[in-house]
Coordinates of C-alpha atoms in Angstrom, one line a residue:
I39 CA 0.0 0.0 0.0
S40 CA 1.3 3.4 -1.0
L41 CA 0.5 5.9 1.8
T42 CA -1.0 9.2 0.9
R43 CA 0.7 12.4 2.0
V44 CA -0.2 16.0 2.3
H45 CA 1.2 18.4 -0.3
P46 CA 2.1 21.4 1.9
E47 CA 0.2 24.6 1.4
S48 CA 3.6 26.4 1.4
V49 CA 4.4 24.5 -1.9
A50 CA 0.8 24.3 -3.2
G51 CA 0.2 28.0 -2.8
I52 CA -3.4 27.7 -1.7
S53 CA -5.3 25.5 0.7
A54 CA -7.6 22.7 -0.3
S55 CA -10.4 24.6 1.4
E56 CA -9.8 27.6 -0.8
K57 CA -9.7 25.4 -3.9
L58 CA -13.0 23.8 -2.9
A59 CA -14.6 27.2 -2.3
A60 CA -13.5 28.2 -5.9
V61 CA -15.0 25.1 -7.3
R62 CA -18.3 25.9 -5.5
V63 CA -18.3 29.4 -7.1
E64 CA -18.0 27.7 -10.5
L65 CA -20.7 25.2 -9.7
E66 CA -23.0 28.1 -8.8
K67 CA -22.2 29.9 -12.1
E68 CA -23.0 26.8 -14.1
G69 CA -26.1 26.0 -12.1
A70 CA -24.7 22.6 -11.3
D71 CA -25.2 20.7 -8.1
V72 CA -22.1 18.5 -8.0
F73 CA -18.7 18.2 -9.7
V74 CA -17.3 14.7 -10.3
V75 CA -13.5 14.6 -10.2
S76 CA -12.0 11.4 -11.6
A77 CA -8.7 12.5 -13.1
L78 CA -6.1 11.4 -10.6
D79 CA -4.0 14.6 -11.0
E80 CA -7.1 16.7 -10.5
V81 CA -7.9 14.9 -7.2
A82 CA -4.4 15.3 -6.0
Y83 CA -4.3 19.1 -6.9
L84 CA -7.7 19.9 -5.5
L85 CA -7.1 18.3 -2.1
N86 CA -3.4 18.9 -1.9
L87 CA -2.6 15.2 -1.7
R88 CA 0.2 13.1 -3.1
G89 CA 0.8 9.4 -3.3
G90 CA 2.5 6.7 -5.2
D91 CA -0.2 4.5 -6.7
V92 CA 1.0 5.2 -10.2
A93 CA 4.7 4.7 -11.0
R94 CA 6.7 8.0 -11.3
T95 CA 3.5 10.0 -10.8
P96 CA 2.6 11.4 -7.4
V97 CA -1.1 10.5 -7.4
V98 CA -3.5 8.2 -5.5
L99 CA -6.3 6.1 -6.9
A100 CA -9.3 8.1 -5.8
Y101 CA -12.4 10.0 -6.9
A102 CA -13.8 13.2 -5.5
L103 CA -17.3 14.7 -5.5
V104 CA -17.7 18.4 -4.7
E105 CA -21.3 19.4 -3.9
R106 CA -22.3 23.0 -4.3
A107 CA -24.4 23.0 -1.2
G108 CA -23.1 19.9 0.5
P109 CA -20.0 18.0 1.4
T110 CA -17.0 17.1 -0.5
V111 CA -16.4 13.4 -0.5
L112 CA -13.1 11.6 -1.3
F113 CA -13.4 8.0 -2.3
I114 CA -10.1 6.3 -1.5
D115 CA -8.7 3.2 0.2
Q116 CA -8.8 4.4 3.8
D117 CA -5.8 2.2 4.6
K118 CA -3.7 4.7 2.6
L119 CA -4.5 7.6 4.9
T120 CA -2.1 8.7 7.5
A121 CA -3.2 10.7 10.6
E122 CA -1.8 13.9 9.0
V123 CA -3.8 13.3 5.8
S124 CA -7.0 12.5 7.8
A125 CA -6.6 15.7 9.8
S126 CA -5.9 17.8 6.6
L127 CA -9.1 16.4 5.0
A128 CA -11.1 17.0 8.1
D129 CA -9.8 20.6 8.2
A130 CA -11.0 21.1 4.6
R131 CA -14.4 19.4 5.6
V132 CA -13.8 16.5 3.3
E133 CA -15.6 13.3 4.1
V134 CA -13.9 10.0 3.3
Q135 CA -15.7 7.0 1.9
P136 CA -14.4 3.7 0.6
Y137 CA -13.1 3.7 -3.0
E138 CA -15.6 1.0 -3.9
Q139 CA -18.5 3.2 -3.1
A140 CA -17.7 5.9 -5.7
L141 CA -19.6 4.5 -8.6
P142 CA -22.8 3.6 -6.7
V143 CA -22.8 7.0 -5.1
I144 CA -22.3 8.7 -8.4
A145 CA -25.1 6.7 -9.9
S146 CA -27.4 7.8 -7.1
L147 CA -26.9 11.4 -8.0
I148 CA -29.3 11.0 -10.9
T149 CA -31.6 8.4 -9.3
S150 CA -32.2 9.7 -5.8
D151 CA -35.7 10.1 -4.3
E152 CA -34.9 13.8 -4.0
G153 CA -34.6 14.2 -7.8
S154 CA -31.8 14.1 -10.2
K155 CA -28.9 16.4 -9.6
K156 CA -27.2 18.5 -12.2
V157 CA -23.8 16.8 -12.5
W158 CA -20.7 18.5 -14.0
V159 CA -18.0 16.3 -15.5
H160 CA -15.0 17.2 -17.7
P161 CA -15.7 15.5 -21.1
E162 CA -12.1 14.6 -21.8
R163 CA -10.8 13.8 -18.3
T164 CA -13.7 11.7 -17.0
N165 CA -13.4 8.0 -17.3
F166 CA -16.0 5.7 -19.0
A167 CA -17.0 4.2 -15.6
I168 CA -18.3 7.6 -14.5
F169 CA -20.3 8.1 -17.7
D170 CA -21.6 4.6 -17.4
A171 CA -22.6 5.2 -13.8
L172 CA -24.6 8.3 -14.9
G173 CA -26.4 6.1 -17.4
N174 CA -28.7 7.3 -20.1
A175 CA -29.3 10.6 -18.3
G176 CA -25.6 11.4 -18.6
P177 CA -24.0 14.4 -17.1
K178 CA -26.0 17.7 -17.2
V179 CA -22.9 19.9 -17.6
C180 CA -20.2 18.4 -19.7
K181 CA -17.4 20.9 -20.2
P182 CA -13.8 21.5 -19.1
S183 CA -13.3 22.3 -15.5

């Protein structure tokens, strides 16, 4: 298991909380409810995390969901989280769920009893599994992030 580590704000230049706030501003502008982040480098950048799940690339296998009016959720193998990473995520108000729950949760965004959410994905950086999970309804906003 490759442990995840915090990319220091002194190097990143901006906190994960500030990045998430900026994403929420863009969600508001687009009228979208949730942004699905599946590109590993985008997850790493957004949450100031680094890892070693891919050779010679400092990323971890993970998905993230940023809700405009709700939580940010990181789907990751929780055994990869150190106490420092868990504290950093908690400070940024990021909930952690098992990696395996990502696709069912994403699918539920368009099938919940509360109604379908407007889902934003990047058309060229989102993997097929996400599009498949969104089904025939597909994403409601499909444009670069």
